[in-house]
Coordinates of C-alpha atoms (C1' of nucleotides) in Angstrom, one line a residue:
Chain V
M1 CA 106.7 54.3 80.0
K2 CA 104.1 55.5 77.7
K3 CA 102.1 58.6 78.7
V4 CA 98.6 57.5 80.0
I5 CA 95.8 58.7 77.7
T6 CA 92.2 58.1 78.6
R7 CA 89.1 59.1 76.7
F8 CA 85.4 59.6 77.3
A9 CA 83.5 58.6 74.1
P10 CA 79.8 59.6 74.4
S11 CA 77.4 59.3 71.5
P12 CA 75.3 62.5 71.3
T13 CA 71.9 60.8 71.3
G14 CA 70.7 62.4 74.6
T15 CA 71.7 64.9 77.2
L16 CA 74.7 64.2 79.5
H17 CA 73.7 61.3 81.8
I18 CA 75.0 61.1 85.3
G19 CA 76.3 57.6 84.6
G20 CA 78.3 59.2 81.8
V21 CA 79.6 61.8 84.2
R22 CA 80.9 59.1 86.4
T23 CA 82.6 57.4 83.5
A24 CA 84.1 60.7 82.4
L25 CA 85.2 61.4 86.0
F26 CA 87.0 58.1 86.4
N27 CA 88.7 58.6 83.1
Y28 CA 89.7 62.1 84.0
V29 CA 91.0 61.2 87.4
Y30 CA 92.9 58.3 86.2
A31 CA 94.6 60.4 83.5
K32 CA 95.4 63.2 86.0
Q33 CA 96.9 61.0 88.6
N34 CA 99.2 59.5 86.0
D35 CA 100.2 62.8 84.7
G36 CA 98.4 61.9 81.4
L37 CA 95.8 63.2 79.1
F38 CA 92.0 63.1 79.2
L39 CA 90.3 63.2 75.8
I40 CA 86.8 63.4 74.6
R41 CA 85.6 61.8 71.4
I42 CA 82.1 62.3 70.0
E43 CA 80.9 59.0 68.6
D44 CA 78.3 60.3 66.2
T45 CA 78.4 57.6 63.6
D46 CA 74.7 57.0 64.1
R47 CA 73.5 59.9 61.9
E48 CA 69.8 59.3 62.6
R49 CA 70.0 59.8 66.3
S50 CA 73.0 62.0 66.8
T51 CA 72.4 65.7 67.1
K52 CA 74.5 68.8 67.5
K53 CA 72.3 69.9 70.3
Y54 CA 73.1 66.9 72.5
E55 CA 76.7 67.2 71.6
K56 CA 76.8 70.7 72.9
D57 CA 74.9 69.7 76.0
I58 CA 77.4 67.0 76.7
L59 CA 80.5 69.1 76.1
D60 CA 79.2 72.1 77.9
N61 CA 78.1 70.2 81.0
L62 CA 81.3 68.2 81.2
S63 CA 83.5 71.3 81.1
S64 CA 81.3 73.3 83.5
I65 CA 81.5 70.4 86.0
G66 CA 85.2 70.6 85.8
L67 CA 86.0 67.6 83.5
S68 CA 87.5 69.5 80.6
P69 CA 89.4 67.5 78.0
D70 CA 93.1 68.2 77.4
Q71 CA 92.6 68.4 73.6
K72 CA 89.8 69.6 71.4
P73 CA 87.2 66.9 71.1
I74 CA 87.0 65.0 67.8
N75 CA 83.9 63.9 65.9
Q76 CA 83.8 60.5 64.3
S77 CA 81.4 61.8 61.7
E78 CA 84.2 63.9 60.3
R79 CA 86.8 61.2 60.1
N80 CA 85.3 58.8 57.5
E81 CA 88.3 58.7 55.4
I82 CA 90.5 57.3 58.2
Y83 CA 88.1 54.5 58.9
T84 CA 87.7 53.6 55.3
K85 CA 91.4 53.4 54.9
A86 CA 91.6 51.1 57.9
A87 CA 88.9 49.0 56.5
E88 CA 90.8 48.7 53.2
K89 CA 93.8 47.6 55.1
I90 CA 91.9 44.8 56.8
V91 CA 90.5 43.7 53.4
E92 CA 94.0 43.6 52.0
S93 CA 95.3 41.6 54.9
G94 CA 92.5 39.1 54.1
N95 CA 90.8 39.5 57.5
A96 CA 87.6 40.9 56.1
Y97 CA 85.1 40.0 53.3
W98 CA 82.1 41.4 51.5
C99 CA 78.7 40.0 52.4
D100 CA 75.5 40.5 50.5
C101 CA 73.0 39.1 53.0
S102 CA 69.9 41.3 53.2
P103 CA 68.6 42.4 56.5
E104 CA 65.5 40.2 55.9
E105 CA 67.7 37.2 55.3
L106 CA 69.6 37.9 58.5
D107 CA 66.4 38.3 60.4
K108 CA 65.1 35.0 59.2
M109 CA 68.4 33.4 60.1
R110 CA 68.3 34.7 63.6
N111 CA 64.7 33.6 64.1
E112 CA 65.6 30.1 63.0
Q113 CA 68.5 30.0 65.3
T114 CA 66.5 31.2 68.3
A115 CA 63.8 28.7 67.5
A116 CA 66.5 26.0 67.4
G117 CA 67.7 27.1 70.8
I118 CA 71.1 28.3 69.7
K119 CA 72.8 31.6 70.1
P120 CA 71.7 33.9 67.3
M121 CA 74.7 35.0 65.4
Y122 CA 75.8 35.5 61.8
D123 CA 76.9 32.1 60.5
G124 CA 79.5 33.3 58.1
R125 CA 77.6 32.1 55.0
S126 CA 79.2 34.7 52.7
R127 CA 82.7 34.2 54.1
N128 CA 84.1 32.1 51.4
L129 CA 82.0 33.3 48.5
G130 CA 84.7 35.8 47.3
L131 CA 82.1 38.5 46.7
E132 CA 83.0 41.8 45.2
R133 CA 82.0 45.1 46.8
S134 CA 78.7 46.4 45.6
E135 CA 75.9 48.7 46.8
K136 CA 74.3 45.7 48.6
T137 CA 77.3 44.5 50.4
V138 CA 78.6 45.1 53.9
L139 CA 82.2 44.5 55.0
R140 CA 82.6 41.9 57.7
L141 CA 85.5 41.0 59.8
A142 CA 86.7 37.4 59.5
T143 CA 86.9 36.5 63.1
P144 CA 89.1 33.6 64.0
E145 CA 86.9 30.5 64.3
D146 CA 88.6 28.8 67.1
G147 CA 90.9 29.5 70.0
D148 CA 89.9 32.1 72.6
I149 CA 90.7 35.6 73.5
I150 CA 91.5 36.9 76.9
V151 CA 90.5 40.4 78.0
N152 CA 92.7 41.6 80.9
D153 CA 90.6 43.9 82.9
I154 CA 92.0 46.1 85.7
I155 CA 88.9 45.7 87.8
R156 CA 87.8 42.2 87.0
G157 CA 91.0 40.3 86.1
E158 CA 91.1 37.9 83.2
I159 CA 87.9 37.4 81.2
K160 CA 88.0 34.6 78.6
F161 CA 85.9 34.5 75.5
N162 CA 85.7 31.6 73.1
N163 CA 86.2 32.8 69.5
N164 CA 83.4 30.6 68.3
E165 CA 81.0 32.7 70.4
L166 CA 81.9 35.7 68.3
D167 CA 80.4 36.3 64.9
D168 CA 81.7 38.2 62.0
L169 CA 80.8 41.8 62.8
I170 CA 80.1 44.4 60.3
L171 CA 82.9 46.9 59.7
L172 CA 81.4 48.9 56.9
R173 CA 77.6 49.3 56.2
S174 CA 76.2 48.8 52.7
D175 CA 76.2 52.6 52.3
G176 CA 79.9 52.5 53.0
T177 CA 79.8 54.1 56.4
P178 CA 81.9 52.6 59.2
T179 CA 80.3 51.1 62.3
Y180 CA 80.9 51.7 66.0
H181 CA 83.5 48.9 66.5
L182 CA 85.7 49.9 63.7
C183 CA 85.6 53.6 64.5
N184 CA 86.2 53.0 68.2
V185 CA 89.2 50.8 67.6
V186 CA 90.7 53.1 65.0
D187 CA 90.3 56.2 67.0
D188 CA 91.7 54.7 70.2
Y189 CA 94.8 53.9 68.1
E190 CA 94.9 57.3 66.3
Q191 CA 94.5 59.2 69.5
N192 CA 97.1 57.1 71.2
V193 CA 94.7 56.0 73.9
T194 CA 96.4 53.7 76.4
T195 CA 93.6 52.9 78.8
V196 CA 89.9 52.3 78.1
I197 CA 87.7 53.0 81.1
R198 CA 84.0 52.5 80.2
G199 CA 80.8 50.8 81.5
E200 CA 80.6 47.1 81.9
D201 CA 78.0 47.0 79.2
H202 CA 81.0 47.0 76.9
I203 CA 82.7 43.9 78.3
S204 CA 81.3 41.7 75.6
N205 CA 82.3 44.2 72.9
T206 CA 85.9 44.0 74.0
P207 CA 87.0 40.7 72.4
R208 CA 85.4 41.9 69.1
Q209 CA 87.4 45.1 69.3
I210 CA 90.6 43.2 70.1
H211 CA 90.1 41.2 66.9
I212 CA 89.9 44.4 64.9
Q213 CA 93.0 45.6 66.6
N214 CA 94.8 42.4 65.7
A215 CA 93.7 42.6 62.1
L216 CA 95.1 46.1 62.0
G217 CA 98.2 45.3 63.9
Y218 CA 97.5 47.7 66.7
P219 CA 99.0 47.3 70.1
E220 CA 97.0 46.1 73.1
L221 CA 95.1 48.5 75.3
E222 CA 94.5 48.5 79.0
Y223 CA 90.8 48.0 80.0
A224 CA 88.8 48.8 83.1
H225 CA 85.1 48.1 82.9
L226 CA 83.1 50.0 85.5
P227 CA 80.1 48.6 87.2
L228 CA 76.9 50.3 86.0
V229 CA 75.0 52.9 87.9
L230 CA 71.6 51.4 88.7
G231 CA 68.2 52.9 89.5
T232 CA 66.2 51.8 92.6
D233 CA 64.7 49.0 90.5
K234 CA 68.2 47.6 90.1
K235 CA 68.1 48.2 86.4
R236 CA 70.6 50.4 84.7
L237 CA 69.8 54.0 85.5
S238 CA 67.5 55.5 82.9
K239 CA 64.9 58.2 82.5
R240 CA 62.3 55.6 83.5
N241 CA 63.6 55.0 87.0
A242 CA 65.3 58.3 88.0
A243 CA 66.3 61.8 87.0
T244 CA 69.3 61.0 84.8
S245 CA 70.4 64.2 83.2
L246 CA 73.2 66.1 85.0
K247 CA 71.3 69.3 84.2
E248 CA 68.3 68.4 86.3
Y249 CA 70.5 67.9 89.4
R250 CA 72.3 71.2 88.8
E251 CA 69.0 73.0 88.4
K252 CA 67.7 71.6 91.6
G253 CA 70.7 73.2 93.3
Y254 CA 73.1 70.4 93.9
L255 CA 76.7 71.5 93.9
D256 CA 79.0 70.1 91.2
S257 CA 81.4 69.0 93.8
A258 CA 78.7 67.1 95.6
I259 CA 77.5 65.4 92.4
L260 CA 81.1 64.3 91.6
N261 CA 81.6 63.2 95.2
T262 CA 78.4 61.0 95.1
L263 CA 79.3 59.5 91.8
A264 CA 82.8 58.7 92.9
R265 CA 81.6 56.9 96.0
L266 CA 79.3 54.8 93.9
G267 CA 81.4 51.7 93.4
W268 CA 84.4 53.0 95.2
S269 CA 85.5 53.9 98.7
K270 CA 88.5 54.8 100.7
G271 CA 88.4 53.8 104.4
D272 CA 85.8 55.7 106.3
K273 CA 86.2 58.9 104.3
E274 CA 83.0 60.2 102.7
I275 CA 83.8 63.7 101.5
F276 CA 85.9 63.9 98.4
Y277 CA 86.6 66.9 96.2
L278 CA 88.2 66.4 92.8
N279 CA 91.6 67.0 94.2
D280 CA 91.1 64.4 96.8
L281 CA 90.1 61.9 94.2
I282 CA 93.2 62.6 92.2
K283 CA 95.1 61.8 95.4
D284 CA 93.1 58.9 96.8
F285 CA 91.3 57.2 93.9
D286 CA 92.6 53.9 92.7
I287 CA 90.9 52.3 89.7
K288 CA 91.9 48.8 91.0
E289 CA 89.7 49.4 94.1
V290 CA 86.5 49.9 92.1
Q291 CA 83.7 47.6 93.0
K292 CA 82.6 44.9 90.5
A293 CA 78.9 45.0 91.2
G294 CA 76.5 47.6 89.9
A295 CA 75.6 50.3 92.4
I296 CA 72.2 51.9 93.0
F297 CA 72.1 55.6 92.8
D298 CA 70.7 56.9 96.1
I299 CA 69.4 60.4 96.0
S300 CA 69.4 60.7 99.8
K301 CA 73.2 60.2 99.9
L302 CA 73.5 63.0 97.3
D303 CA 71.3 65.2 99.6
W304 CA 73.5 64.6 102.6
L305 CA 76.7 65.0 100.6
N306 CA 75.3 68.2 99.2
S307 CA 74.6 69.6 102.7
Q308 CA 78.2 68.8 103.6
H309 CA 79.6 70.5 100.6
L310 CA 77.3 73.4 101.1
A311 CA 78.5 73.8 104.7
N312 CA 82.1 73.9 103.5
L313 CA 81.5 77.0 101.4
S314 CA 82.5 80.4 102.5
L315 CA 79.5 82.8 103.0
E316 CA 80.7 84.7 99.9
D317 CA 80.7 81.6 97.7
F318 CA 77.5 80.4 99.2
K319 CA 75.8 83.6 98.4
N320 CA 77.1 83.8 94.9
Q321 CA 75.9 80.4 94.0
L322 CA 72.6 80.9 95.7
E323 CA 71.9 84.1 93.8
P324 CA 70.6 82.5 90.5
F325 CA 68.2 80.3 92.5
L326 CA 66.7 83.4 94.1
E327 CA 66.5 85.1 90.8
K328 CA 64.5 82.3 89.5
L329 CA 62.0 83.3 92.2
N330 CA 62.3 86.9 91.1
I331 CA 64.2 87.7 94.2
S332 CA 67.3 89.8 94.2
I333 CA 69.6 88.6 97.0
N334 CA 70.7 92.1 98.0
D335 CA 67.2 93.3 98.4
H336 CA 67.5 92.9 102.2
H337 CA 69.0 95.2 104.8
D338 CA 71.3 92.6 106.3
V339 CA 71.9 89.9 103.7
D340 CA 74.8 88.3 105.5
L341 CA 73.0 87.8 108.7
L342 CA 70.0 86.4 106.8
I343 CA 71.9 84.0 104.6
Q344 CA 74.1 82.9 107.4
S345 CA 71.1 82.1 109.6
M346 CA 69.3 80.3 106.8
R347 CA 72.0 78.4 105.0
T348 CA 71.1 75.1 106.7
S349 CA 67.4 75.4 106.1
D350 CA 67.6 72.8 103.3
N351 CA 70.2 70.7 101.5
T352 CA 69.8 72.1 98.0
Y353 CA 69.9 75.7 96.8
S354 CA 66.5 75.5 95.3
G355 CA 65.1 74.4 98.7
I356 CA 67.0 77.1 100.5
A357 CA 65.8 79.8 98.1
E358 CA 62.3 78.6 98.7
S359 CA 62.6 78.9 102.4
L360 CA 64.0 82.4 102.0
I361 CA 60.8 83.7 100.3
P362 CA 59.2 85.1 103.5
Y363 CA 62.3 87.2 104.2
Y364 CA 62.0 88.9 100.8
R365 CA 58.4 89.1 100.0
E366 CA 55.2 89.9 101.9
I367 CA 53.5 86.9 103.4
E368 CA 50.9 85.5 101.1
S369 CA 49.3 83.0 103.4
Y370 CA 49.6 81.9 107.0
D371 CA 49.9 78.4 108.3
E372 CA 46.3 78.0 109.5
K373 CA 46.9 75.1 111.7
A374 CA 49.6 77.0 113.5
I375 CA 47.3 80.0 113.9
T376 CA 44.5 77.9 115.5
K377 CA 47.0 76.3 117.8
F378 CA 49.0 79.3 119.0
I379 CA 46.8 82.3 118.6
K380 CA 43.8 82.1 120.9
D381 CA 43.4 85.8 121.2
K382 CA 45.0 89.0 120.1
S383 CA 46.1 90.2 123.5
I384 CA 49.6 88.7 123.5
L385 CA 50.4 89.9 120.1
N386 CA 49.1 93.3 120.9
S387 CA 51.2 93.6 124.0
L388 CA 54.3 92.4 122.1
K389 CA 53.7 95.0 119.5
D390 CA 53.7 97.7 122.1
I391 CA 56.9 96.3 123.6
F392 CA 58.6 96.1 120.3
V393 CA 57.8 99.8 119.6
N394 CA 59.7 100.7 122.8
I395 CA 62.9 98.7 122.1
D396 CA 65.5 101.2 121.1
N397 CA 68.5 98.8 120.7
W398 CA 67.1 96.4 118.1
N399 CA 69.5 93.4 118.2
E400 CA 69.3 89.8 119.0
S401 CA 70.4 89.8 122.6
S402 CA 68.4 92.8 123.8
I403 CA 65.3 91.5 122.0
D404 CA 65.7 88.1 123.8
I405 CA 66.0 89.8 127.1
V406 CA 62.8 91.8 126.6
L407 CA 60.9 88.7 125.4
K408 CA 62.1 86.7 128.4
E409 CA 60.9 89.5 130.7
F410 CA 57.5 89.6 129.1
Q411 CA 57.1 85.9 129.3
T412 CA 58.0 85.6 133.0
Q413 CA 56.1 88.6 134.1
N414 CA 52.9 87.3 132.5
E415 CA 53.6 83.7 133.5
L416 CA 53.3 82.6 129.9
S417 CA 54.8 79.5 128.3
V418 CA 57.6 80.1 125.9
P419 CA 55.7 78.9 122.8
A420 CA 52.8 81.1 123.7
V421 CA 55.0 84.1 123.3
N422 CA 57.3 82.9 120.5
Q423 CA 55.1 81.1 118.1
P424 CA 52.7 83.9 117.4
I425 CA 55.6 86.1 116.5
R426 CA 57.1 83.5 114.2
I427 CA 53.8 83.2 112.5
A428 CA 53.6 86.9 112.1
L429 CA 57.0 87.2 110.7
T430 CA 57.3 84.1 108.4
G431 CA 53.8 82.8 108.1
S432 CA 54.7 79.6 109.8
T433 CA 56.3 78.3 113.0
K434 CA 59.6 77.7 111.3
S435 CA 62.4 80.2 111.7
P436 CA 65.8 80.7 113.3
S437 CA 65.9 81.4 117.0
L438 CA 63.4 84.2 117.8
G439 CA 65.6 87.1 118.7
L440 CA 67.7 86.4 115.7
T441 CA 64.7 86.3 113.4
L442 CA 63.4 89.6 114.7
A443 CA 66.9 91.1 114.2
I444 CA 66.9 89.8 110.7
F445 CA 63.7 91.5 109.9
G446 CA 64.5 94.7 111.6
K447 CA 62.3 96.7 114.0
E448 CA 60.0 98.4 111.5
K449 CA 59.3 95.3 109.4
S450 CA 58.8 93.2 112.5
I451 CA 56.2 95.5 113.9
E452 CA 54.5 95.8 110.5
R453 CA 54.2 92.1 110.2
V454 CA 52.8 91.7 113.7
E455 CA 50.2 94.3 112.8
N456 CA 49.4 92.5 109.6
L457 CA 48.7 89.3 111.4
L458 CA 46.7 91.2 114.0
S459 CA 44.4 92.5 111.3
Y460 CA 44.2 89.1 109.6
V461 CA 43.0 87.1 112.6
Chain Q
rG15 C1' 68.1 30.2 74.8
rU16 C1' 73.6 31.1 74.6
rC17 C1' 77.9 33.8 76.3
rC18 C1' 79.9 37.3 79.9
rC19 C1' 79.8 39.9 84.6
rG20 C1' 78.0 40.1 89.4
rU21 C1' 75.7 38.8 94.7
rU22 C1' 77.9 41.7 102.7
rC23 C1' 72.6 45.9 106.6
rG24 C1' 66.9 49.4 102.9
rU25 C1' 71.2 52.1 100.1
rC26 C1' 76.8 53.1 99.3
rU27 C1' 80.6 50.2 101.2
rA28 C1' 85.0 47.9 104.9
rG29 C1' 86.5 43.0 104.9
rA30 C1' 92.9 39.6 100.8
rG31 C1' 91.3 32.2 106.0
rG32 C1' 91.6 33.2 112.4
rC33 C1' 91.9 40.7 114.1
rC34 C1' 84.2 39.6 112.8
rU35 C1' 80.3 39.6 118.8
rA36 C1' 81.0 41.4 110.5
rG37 C1' 83.2 48.0 110.9
rG38 C1' 81.8 53.0 108.7
rA39 C1' 78.4 56.3 106.1
rC40 C1' 73.4 57.6 104.2
rA41 C1' 68.4 56.6 105.3
rC42 C1' 65.2 55.2 109.3
rC43 C1' 63.8 55.2 114.7
rG44 C1' 64.8 57.2 119.7
rG45 C1' 67.2 60.9 122.8
rG46 C1' 69.8 65.7 123.7
rU47 C1' 70.9 70.9 122.1
rU48 C1' 67.9 74.6 119.5
rU49 C1' 62.0 76.2 124.4
rU50 C1' 59.9 76.1 116.8
rC51 C1' 62.3 74.3 112.1
rA52 C1' 67.0 73.1 110.2
rU53 C1' 72.0 72.3 111.7
rC54 C1' 74.8 69.8 115.4
rC55 C1' 75.7 65.7 119.2
rC56 C1' 74.5 60.9 121.4
rG57 C1' 72.2 56.1 121.0
rG58 C1' 69.5 52.2 118.3
rC59 C1' 67.7 49.0 114.3
rA60 C1' 69.8 46.4 110.4
rA61 C1' 73.6 42.2 106.1
rC62 C1' 77.7 37.8 104.6
rA63 C1' 71.6 34.7 98.6
rG64 C1' 71.2 29.1 99.3
rG65 C1' 73.7 24.3 99.2
rG66 C1' 77.9 21.4 98.9
rG67 C1' 83.1 21.0 99.4
rU68 C1' 88.6 22.5 100.9
rU69 C1' 90.6 23.6 105.9
rC70 C1' 91.9 22.8 112.7
rG71 C1' 89.1 27.3 111.1
rA72 C1' 85.6 30.4 106.0
rC73 C1' 82.4 36.8 104.5
rU74 C1' 87.0 35.5 102.5
rC75 C1' 89.3 29.7 98.3
rC76 C1' 86.6 25.9 94.8
rC77 C1' 81.9 23.8 92.7
rC78 C1' 76.7 23.8 92.0
rU79 C1' 71.9 26.3 92.3
rA80 C1' 69.1 30.6 92.7
rC81 C1' 68.6 35.6 91.7
rG82 C1' 70.2 40.2 89.3
rG83 C1' 72.6 42.8 85.4
rG84 C1' 74.9 43.1 80.5
rA85 C1' 75.6 41.3 75.5
rU86 C1' 73.7 38.8 71.6
rG87 C1' 71.8 45.1 65.6
rC88 C1' 73.9 47.4 58.6
rC89 C1' 72.8 51.3 67.6
rA90 C1' 76.6 53.1 70.3

RNA sequence: GUCCCGUUCGUCUAGAGGCCUAGGACACCGGGUUUUCAUCCCGGCAACAGGGGUUCGACUCCCCUACGGGAUGCCA
């Protein structure tokens, strides 16, 4: 059996899109589970829109998320000769012809066709003219006029196209450069690709590409057309309806593993299992089980999955990955006397790193503002805080359990409700009523800092 | 317009003719733990697009309609 080779073939006209990450992921996983190769090919034949900057973004992001190719990526823009040679071969075999129709003429033709209610497509008017190559001619594939072509899709089964639905596509532009279809087919062959896994927007391109393969005498490929990732408006995910670039999600503090997990579960599932790491996917994923219908990308599922992946991290890993997010807030993670206790207590405060970093601010910096509503609700007068301050000063063994005991005593002796005692302290320490359990929070801040913050609040109100 | 692909809870999905009183997860709502917040636990809400067949029996098979998406470029 032939070694399975898959490829991800982005065109560098934008940053890496999460839909693209999913396509790359499925290609990667399929290759790995078949002990094959995963390749990347940069389809930069559109010189106007392709940029090196986007190419770098795509390559960097893919490898940092763990989807590195097994060979150095190739650029189509550097392989012109190969395509030209293939085109010549098609001309020689009589399966292509030169056409001198101008863009204006074609435009007019399409308009007329549309007006007449028929499918706009090139009518083959230059096909039998026997034109020679010139500066005004494009090379067109002579597509068989009748019969049909069957695409065998791993996910969808047989898809039949009538050859008369297909027009004679352009292989070489008038400036001599090759087009997408030609390059794509030639490179899949040159790279020994066995399996094409791509978005379903390519389904109708497939029969055209098969015709090119046939003209060139290339062997058949295996195809799997993935359902598209959709936005909440059910249209394909784009900048208009969602954050699409992988980078944005990473910068928000979503874990790579959680992003991959979410993407894999979009259009695919395995029993009741929800948590998948890359290794699990290589074990459990089955391309045949992929859904046929497009799937809406739901950020709340990502949020939940992220919280699950975050919870699975060791404290060390958690801290390491959190660090850059704190740095963005000009906070150095070790600028605290008991970092481990702090982070351990706060790691579930949000489901993204950026959110967690945000909620950590009061633990690293002085309080800039108090939650006024909380103050009016819980601080009627200063007496309770004053007494608590005196009590704190006298606690020698400053740890969670002893603090809790002291607080409990104070509360019962003075016949106060729990919130009457606890909330003012929370406000003093964090500026709001949100914090871990009280004794723990006080322990996190330490005796000195706790007293200082109670004093600060006392002088504020 | 034409061709192609699709259609199960709000969302991701399970479901290969009887196992379906349609299951799970997220979200949402309610309750419990945390005397706060988050986590966690428990419970609830909620779907087979519509119509025809086929069959003793259809979420499952066939046809039609509707709706959605994709393609129809000297873009990829």
